[in-house]
Tab-separated table of C-alpha atoms in Angstrom:
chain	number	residue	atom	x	y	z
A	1	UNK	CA	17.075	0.082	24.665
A	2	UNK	CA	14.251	2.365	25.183
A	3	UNK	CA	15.690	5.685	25.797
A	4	UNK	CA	13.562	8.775	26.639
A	5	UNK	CA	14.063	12.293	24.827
A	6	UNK	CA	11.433	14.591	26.524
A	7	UNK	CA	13.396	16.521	28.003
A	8	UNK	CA	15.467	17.136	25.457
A	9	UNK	CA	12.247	17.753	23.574
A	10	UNK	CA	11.259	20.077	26.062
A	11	UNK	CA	14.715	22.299	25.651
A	12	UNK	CA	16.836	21.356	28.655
A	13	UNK	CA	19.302	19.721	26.389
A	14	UNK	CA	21.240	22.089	23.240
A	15	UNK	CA	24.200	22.453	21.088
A	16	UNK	CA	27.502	23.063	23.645
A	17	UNK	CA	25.564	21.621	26.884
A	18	UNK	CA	24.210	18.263	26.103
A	19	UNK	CA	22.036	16.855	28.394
A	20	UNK	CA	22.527	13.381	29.840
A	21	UNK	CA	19.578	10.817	29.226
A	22	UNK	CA	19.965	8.018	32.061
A	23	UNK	CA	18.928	4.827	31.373
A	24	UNK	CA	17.238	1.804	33.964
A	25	UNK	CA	16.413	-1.657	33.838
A	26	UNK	CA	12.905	-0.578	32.864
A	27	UNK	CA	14.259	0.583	29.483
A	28	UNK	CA	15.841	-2.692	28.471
A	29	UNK	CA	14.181	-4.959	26.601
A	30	UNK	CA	15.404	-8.039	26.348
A	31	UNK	CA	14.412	-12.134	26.660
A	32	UNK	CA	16.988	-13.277	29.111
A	33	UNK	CA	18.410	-11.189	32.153
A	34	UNK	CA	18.523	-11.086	36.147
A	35	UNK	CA	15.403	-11.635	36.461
A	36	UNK	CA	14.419	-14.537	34.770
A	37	UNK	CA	13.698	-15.901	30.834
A	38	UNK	CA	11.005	-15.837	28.456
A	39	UNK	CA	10.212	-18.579	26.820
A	40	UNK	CA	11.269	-20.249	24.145
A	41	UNK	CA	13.707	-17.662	23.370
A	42	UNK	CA	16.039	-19.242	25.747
A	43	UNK	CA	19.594	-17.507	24.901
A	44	UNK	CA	20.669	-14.189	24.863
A	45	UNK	CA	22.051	-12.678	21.407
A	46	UNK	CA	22.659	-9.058	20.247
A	47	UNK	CA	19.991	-6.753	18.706
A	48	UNK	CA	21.039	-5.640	15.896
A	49	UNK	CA	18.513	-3.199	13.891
A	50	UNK	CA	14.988	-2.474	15.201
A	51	UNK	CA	12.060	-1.038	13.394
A	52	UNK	CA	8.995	0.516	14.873
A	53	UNK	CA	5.316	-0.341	14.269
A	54	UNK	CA	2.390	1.051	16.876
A	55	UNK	CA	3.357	-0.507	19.508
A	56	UNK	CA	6.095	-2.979	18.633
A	57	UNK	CA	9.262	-2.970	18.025
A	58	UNK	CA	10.269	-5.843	15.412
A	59	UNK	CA	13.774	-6.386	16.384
A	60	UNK	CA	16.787	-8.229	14.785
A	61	UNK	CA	17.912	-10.152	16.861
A	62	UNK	CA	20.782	-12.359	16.063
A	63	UNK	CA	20.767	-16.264	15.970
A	64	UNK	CA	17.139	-15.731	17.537
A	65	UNK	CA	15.825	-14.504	14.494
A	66	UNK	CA	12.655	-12.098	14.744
A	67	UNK	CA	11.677	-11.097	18.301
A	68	UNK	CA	8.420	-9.013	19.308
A	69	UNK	CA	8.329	-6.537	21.646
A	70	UNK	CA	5.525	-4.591	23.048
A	71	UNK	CA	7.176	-1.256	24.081
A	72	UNK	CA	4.223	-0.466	26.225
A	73	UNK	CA	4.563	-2.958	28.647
A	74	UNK	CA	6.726	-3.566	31.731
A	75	UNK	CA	9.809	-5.312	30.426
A	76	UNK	CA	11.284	-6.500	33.895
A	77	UNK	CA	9.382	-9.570	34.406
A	78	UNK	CA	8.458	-12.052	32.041
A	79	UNK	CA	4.650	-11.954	33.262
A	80	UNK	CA	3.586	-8.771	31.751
A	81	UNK	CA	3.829	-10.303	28.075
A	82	UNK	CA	6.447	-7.861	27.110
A	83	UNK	CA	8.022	-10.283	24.452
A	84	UNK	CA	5.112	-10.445	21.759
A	85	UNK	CA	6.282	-13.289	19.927
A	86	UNK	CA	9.288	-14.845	18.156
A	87	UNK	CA	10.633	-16.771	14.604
A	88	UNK	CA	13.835	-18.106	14.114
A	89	UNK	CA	14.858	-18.889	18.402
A	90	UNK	CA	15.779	-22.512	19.334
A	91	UNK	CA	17.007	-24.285	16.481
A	92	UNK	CA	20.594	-25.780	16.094
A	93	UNK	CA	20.334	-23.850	12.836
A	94	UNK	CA	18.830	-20.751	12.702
A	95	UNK	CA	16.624	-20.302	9.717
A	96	UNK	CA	17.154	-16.482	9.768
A	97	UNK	CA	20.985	-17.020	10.362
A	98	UNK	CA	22.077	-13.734	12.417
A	99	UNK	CA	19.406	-10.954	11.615
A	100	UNK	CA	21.100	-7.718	11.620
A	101	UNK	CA	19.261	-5.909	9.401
A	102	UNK	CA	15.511	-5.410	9.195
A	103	UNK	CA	12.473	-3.579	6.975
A	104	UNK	CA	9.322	-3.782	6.751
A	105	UNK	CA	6.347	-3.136	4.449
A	106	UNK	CA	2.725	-3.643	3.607
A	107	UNK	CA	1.297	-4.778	0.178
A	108	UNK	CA	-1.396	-2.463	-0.427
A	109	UNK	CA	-2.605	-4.906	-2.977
A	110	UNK	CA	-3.619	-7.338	-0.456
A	111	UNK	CA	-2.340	-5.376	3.097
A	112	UNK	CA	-0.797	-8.228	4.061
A	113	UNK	CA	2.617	-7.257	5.902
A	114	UNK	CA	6.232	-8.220	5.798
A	115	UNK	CA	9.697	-8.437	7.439
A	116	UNK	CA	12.774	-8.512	5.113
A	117	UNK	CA	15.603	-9.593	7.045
A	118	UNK	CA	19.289	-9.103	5.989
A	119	UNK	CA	20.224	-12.777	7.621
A	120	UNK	CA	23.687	-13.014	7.518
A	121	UNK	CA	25.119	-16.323	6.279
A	122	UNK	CA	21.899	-16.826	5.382
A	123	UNK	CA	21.174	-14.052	3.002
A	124	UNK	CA	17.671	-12.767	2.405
A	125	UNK	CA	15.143	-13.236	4.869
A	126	UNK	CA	10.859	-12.565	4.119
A	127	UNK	CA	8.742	-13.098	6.851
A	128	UNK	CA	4.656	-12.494	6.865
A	129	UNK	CA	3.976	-11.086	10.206
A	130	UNK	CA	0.621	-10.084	8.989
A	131	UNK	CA	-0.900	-12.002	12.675
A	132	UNK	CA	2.311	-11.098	14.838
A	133	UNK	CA	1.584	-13.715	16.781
A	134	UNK	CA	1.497	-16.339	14.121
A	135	UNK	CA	4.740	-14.703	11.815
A	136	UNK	CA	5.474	-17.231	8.674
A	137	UNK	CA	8.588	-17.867	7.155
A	138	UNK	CA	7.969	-17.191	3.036
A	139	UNK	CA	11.650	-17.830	1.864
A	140	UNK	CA	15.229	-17.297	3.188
A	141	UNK	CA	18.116	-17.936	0.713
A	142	UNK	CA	21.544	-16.406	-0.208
A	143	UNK	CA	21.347	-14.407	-3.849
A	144	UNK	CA	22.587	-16.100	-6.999
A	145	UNK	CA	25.945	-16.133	-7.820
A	146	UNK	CA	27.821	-17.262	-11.028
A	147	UNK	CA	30.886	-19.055	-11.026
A	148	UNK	CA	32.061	-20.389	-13.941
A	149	UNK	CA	29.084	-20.590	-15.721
A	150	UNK	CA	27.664	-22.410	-12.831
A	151	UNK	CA	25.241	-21.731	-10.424
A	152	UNK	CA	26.148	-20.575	-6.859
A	153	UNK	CA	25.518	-18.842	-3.742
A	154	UNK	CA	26.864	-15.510	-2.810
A	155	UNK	CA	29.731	-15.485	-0.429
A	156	UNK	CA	30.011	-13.172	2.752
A	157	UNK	CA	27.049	-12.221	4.918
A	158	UNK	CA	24.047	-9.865	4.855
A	159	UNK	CA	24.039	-6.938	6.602
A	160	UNK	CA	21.250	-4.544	5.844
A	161	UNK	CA	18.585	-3.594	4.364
A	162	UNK	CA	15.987	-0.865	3.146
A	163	UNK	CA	13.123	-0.599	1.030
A	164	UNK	CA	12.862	2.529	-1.541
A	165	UNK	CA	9.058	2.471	-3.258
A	166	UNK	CA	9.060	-1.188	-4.850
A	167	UNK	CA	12.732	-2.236	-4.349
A	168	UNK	CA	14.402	-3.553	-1.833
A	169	UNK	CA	18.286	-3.246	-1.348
A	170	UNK	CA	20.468	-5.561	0.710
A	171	UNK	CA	24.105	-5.109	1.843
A	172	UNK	CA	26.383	-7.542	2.024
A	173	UNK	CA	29.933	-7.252	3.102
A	174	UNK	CA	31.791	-9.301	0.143
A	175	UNK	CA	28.714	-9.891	-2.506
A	176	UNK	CA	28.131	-5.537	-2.379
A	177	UNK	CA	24.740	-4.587	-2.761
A	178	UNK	CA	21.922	-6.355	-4.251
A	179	UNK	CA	18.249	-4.819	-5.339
A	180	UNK	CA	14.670	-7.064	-5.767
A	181	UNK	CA	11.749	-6.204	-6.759
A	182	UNK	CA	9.465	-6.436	-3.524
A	183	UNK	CA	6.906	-8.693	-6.348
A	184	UNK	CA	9.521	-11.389	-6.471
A	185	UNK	CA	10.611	-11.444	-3.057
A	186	UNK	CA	6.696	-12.003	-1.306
A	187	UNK	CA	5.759	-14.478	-4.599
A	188	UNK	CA	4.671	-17.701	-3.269
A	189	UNK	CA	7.579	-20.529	-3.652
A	190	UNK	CA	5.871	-24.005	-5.479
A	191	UNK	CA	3.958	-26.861	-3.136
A	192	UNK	CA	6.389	-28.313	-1.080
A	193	UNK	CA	9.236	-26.287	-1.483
A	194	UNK	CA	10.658	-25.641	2.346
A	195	UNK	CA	10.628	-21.699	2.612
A	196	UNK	CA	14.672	-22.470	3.833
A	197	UNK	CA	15.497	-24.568	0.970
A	198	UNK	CA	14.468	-22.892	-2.180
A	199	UNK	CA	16.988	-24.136	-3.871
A	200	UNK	CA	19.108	-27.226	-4.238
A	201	UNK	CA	22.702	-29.074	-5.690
A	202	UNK	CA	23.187	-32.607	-5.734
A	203	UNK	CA	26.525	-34.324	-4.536
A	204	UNK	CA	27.779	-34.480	-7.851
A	205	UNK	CA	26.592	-30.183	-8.205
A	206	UNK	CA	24.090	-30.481	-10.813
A	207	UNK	CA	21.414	-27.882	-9.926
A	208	UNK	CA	18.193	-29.923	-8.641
A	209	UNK	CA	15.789	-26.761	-8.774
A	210	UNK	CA	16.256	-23.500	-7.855
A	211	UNK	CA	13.232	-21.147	-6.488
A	212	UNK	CA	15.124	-17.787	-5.628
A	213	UNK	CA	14.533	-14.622	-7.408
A	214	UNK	CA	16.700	-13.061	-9.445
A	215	UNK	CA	18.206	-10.155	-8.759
A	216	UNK	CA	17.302	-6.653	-10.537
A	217	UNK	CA	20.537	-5.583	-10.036
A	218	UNK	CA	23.767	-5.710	-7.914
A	219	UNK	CA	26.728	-2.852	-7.069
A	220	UNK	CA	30.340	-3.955	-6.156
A	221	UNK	CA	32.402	-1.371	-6.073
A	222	UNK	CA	35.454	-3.970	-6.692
A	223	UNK	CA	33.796	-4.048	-10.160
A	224	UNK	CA	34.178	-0.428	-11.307
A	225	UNK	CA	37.115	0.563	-12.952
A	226	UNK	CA	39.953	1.862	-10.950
A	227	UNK	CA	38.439	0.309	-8.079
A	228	UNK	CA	39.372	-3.447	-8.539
A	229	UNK	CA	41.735	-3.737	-5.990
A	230	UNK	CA	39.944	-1.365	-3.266
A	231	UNK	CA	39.436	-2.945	-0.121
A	232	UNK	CA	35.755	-2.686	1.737
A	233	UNK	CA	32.667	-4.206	1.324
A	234	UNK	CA	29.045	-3.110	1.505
A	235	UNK	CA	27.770	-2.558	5.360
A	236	UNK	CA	24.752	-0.108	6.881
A	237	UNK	CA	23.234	1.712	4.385
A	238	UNK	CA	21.290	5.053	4.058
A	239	UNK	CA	19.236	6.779	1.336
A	240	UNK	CA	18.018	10.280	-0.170
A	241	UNK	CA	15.308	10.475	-3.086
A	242	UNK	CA	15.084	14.094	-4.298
A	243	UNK	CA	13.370	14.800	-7.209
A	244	UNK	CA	13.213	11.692	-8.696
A	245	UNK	CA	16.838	10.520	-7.848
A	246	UNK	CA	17.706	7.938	-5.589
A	247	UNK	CA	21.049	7.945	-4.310
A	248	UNK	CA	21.929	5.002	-1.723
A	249	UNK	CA	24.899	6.356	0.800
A	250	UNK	CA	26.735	3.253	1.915
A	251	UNK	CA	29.135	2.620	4.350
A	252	UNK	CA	31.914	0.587	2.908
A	253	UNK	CA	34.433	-0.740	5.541
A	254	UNK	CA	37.794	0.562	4.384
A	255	UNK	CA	36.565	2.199	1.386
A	256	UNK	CA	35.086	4.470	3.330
A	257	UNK	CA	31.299	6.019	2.284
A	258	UNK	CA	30.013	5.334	-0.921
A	259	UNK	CA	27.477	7.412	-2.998
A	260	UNK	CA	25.602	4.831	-5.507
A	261	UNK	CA	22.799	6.728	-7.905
A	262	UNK	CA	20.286	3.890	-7.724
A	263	UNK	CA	17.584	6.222	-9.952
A	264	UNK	CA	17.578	2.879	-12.480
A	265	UNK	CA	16.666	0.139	-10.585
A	266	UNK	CA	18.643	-2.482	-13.228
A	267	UNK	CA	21.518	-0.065	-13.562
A	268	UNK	CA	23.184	1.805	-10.318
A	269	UNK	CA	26.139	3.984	-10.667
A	270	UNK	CA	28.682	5.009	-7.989
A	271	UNK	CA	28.430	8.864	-7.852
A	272	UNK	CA	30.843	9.248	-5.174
A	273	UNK	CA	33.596	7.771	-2.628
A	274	UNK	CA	34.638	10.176	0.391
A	275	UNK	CA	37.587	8.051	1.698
A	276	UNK	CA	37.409	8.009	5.926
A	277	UNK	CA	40.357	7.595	8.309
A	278	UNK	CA	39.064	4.388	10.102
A	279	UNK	CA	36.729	1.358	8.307
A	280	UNK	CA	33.480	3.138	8.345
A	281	UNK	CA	29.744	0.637	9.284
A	282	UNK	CA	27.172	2.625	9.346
A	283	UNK	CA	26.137	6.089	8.436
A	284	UNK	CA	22.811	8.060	8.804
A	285	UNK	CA	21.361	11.087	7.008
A	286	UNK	CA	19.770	14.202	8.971
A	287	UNK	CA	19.145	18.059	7.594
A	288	UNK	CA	21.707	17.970	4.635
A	289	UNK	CA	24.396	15.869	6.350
A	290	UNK	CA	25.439	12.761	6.674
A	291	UNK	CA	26.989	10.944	9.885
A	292	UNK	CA	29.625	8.151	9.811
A	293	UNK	CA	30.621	5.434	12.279
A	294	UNK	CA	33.943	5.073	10.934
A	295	UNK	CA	35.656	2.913	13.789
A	296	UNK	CA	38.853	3.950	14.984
A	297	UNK	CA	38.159	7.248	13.359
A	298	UNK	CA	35.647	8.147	15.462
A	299	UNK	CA	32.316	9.725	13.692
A	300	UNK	CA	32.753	11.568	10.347
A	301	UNK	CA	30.511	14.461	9.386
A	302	UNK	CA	29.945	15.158	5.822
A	303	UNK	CA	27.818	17.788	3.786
């Protein structure tokens, strides 16, 4: 939803006597409504996470994958060419799985530009939307895990994700949080590898070939000490880097929020837990404090 803040801007609205912001049909975008469809994104899912560039807006968009929009244009009526372009709509499996969580960042090494999508059953999503209107799936895969000495896929879904310098950081709500390098997650997979199978098992579980990058490092809080038997898992995520330090604040379902000193790439540390009354999904950072969606709790301010 396109919402507009002028007036605020403009001083109507302030603290004690909030000002209302109405909203029409000409503020929605979306692919399927009243008034018709756009093709070929045929059914309607929920936006997730949205990020802004000129003007598009590269949305998340659920079992559709990546959708387009132009924000400039009228979004009422399918003619005006609203919806930009799509990846990941109309198959019986999504190759993005259910986007929820979305990035994006240019290589100034060769400007080409990318979408990392936290894909939900589907893990890690890269997409080159360098030509938006021709977008390119590079890989999609679910992180390594280890079981047993053998090799496996992590469990749970992908939430989120953000991008600090050359890392990238994904959330996922059993697996915790997982950091790249940016290097290793654009790298070109081998001649005829399918970007949505970089990896494979055969039926008797030997390990065919496997094409995903390894992780730089991961953060569970289940695997500190005192914390083994803490409910919660990784959800939305926000981030401060002051002077050097990077400290991710996570929310963490029942756990609450989470402060994880990700300074060392390879080695994060939690720094902090503030327990919350409800199971907290998302939090946000503005002038020194830091706002919680905590559920049932209702949103948590903290300093």
């Amino acid at each position: 939803r396109r919402v507009k803040v002028g007036p605020v801007e403009a001083g109507q609205g302030s603290v004690g006597s909030p000002l209302l912001l109405p909203l029409s049909l000409s503020d929605a975008f979306e692919h399927n409504a009243a008034w018709g469809t756009v093709m070929p994104v045929q059914y309607q899912d929920h936006a997730y996470d949205v990020e802004i560039r000129g003007n598009y807006a590269f949305v998340a968009d659920g079992s559709n994958g990546l959708t387009v929009y132009d924000i400039t244009k009228e979004p009422t009526s399918a003619s005006t060419g609203f919806l930009v372009s799509n990846i990941g709509a109309g198959t019986l499996k999504p190759p993005l799985g259910t986007a929820s969580g979305i990035a994006l960042w240019t290589d100034s090494a060769t400007t080409r530009s990318y979408a990392l999508i936290a894909a939900g059953p589907r893990g890690v999503g890269v997409v080159d939307i360098t030509d938006v209107l021709a977008m390119k799936l590079v890989k999609v895969f679910e992180p390594i895990k280890m079981e047993d000495d053998k090799v496996g896929a992590a469990d749970g879904q992908a939430v989120d994700v953000i991008i600090v310098g050359q890392h990238a950081y994904f959330s996922y709500d059993s697996f915790g949080v997982v950091c790249y390098r940016l290097a290793d997650l654009i790298a070109p997979l081998p001649a005829g590898i399918s970007p949505t199978e970089v990896w494979k098992k055969s039926l008797t579980g030997t390990l065919t070939y496997d094409h995903r990058p390894v992780a730089l490092s991961r953060f569970k809080l289940q695997f500190v000490a005192g914390y083994e038997e803490k409910a919660g898992g990784a959800v939305k995520m926000g981030y401060t880097l002051v002077n050097g330090r990077l400290v991710l604040y996570a929310a963490f379902a029942e756990a609450g929020v989470l402060a994880i000193d990700w300074t060392d790439p390879a080695s994060p540390l939690l720094a902090g837990i503030a327990p919350t009354a409800g199971a907290c999904t998302a939090v946000t950072i503005s002038n020194g404090r830091l706002y919680a969606a905590d559920g049932s709790g209702g949103l948590v301010f903290f300093k």
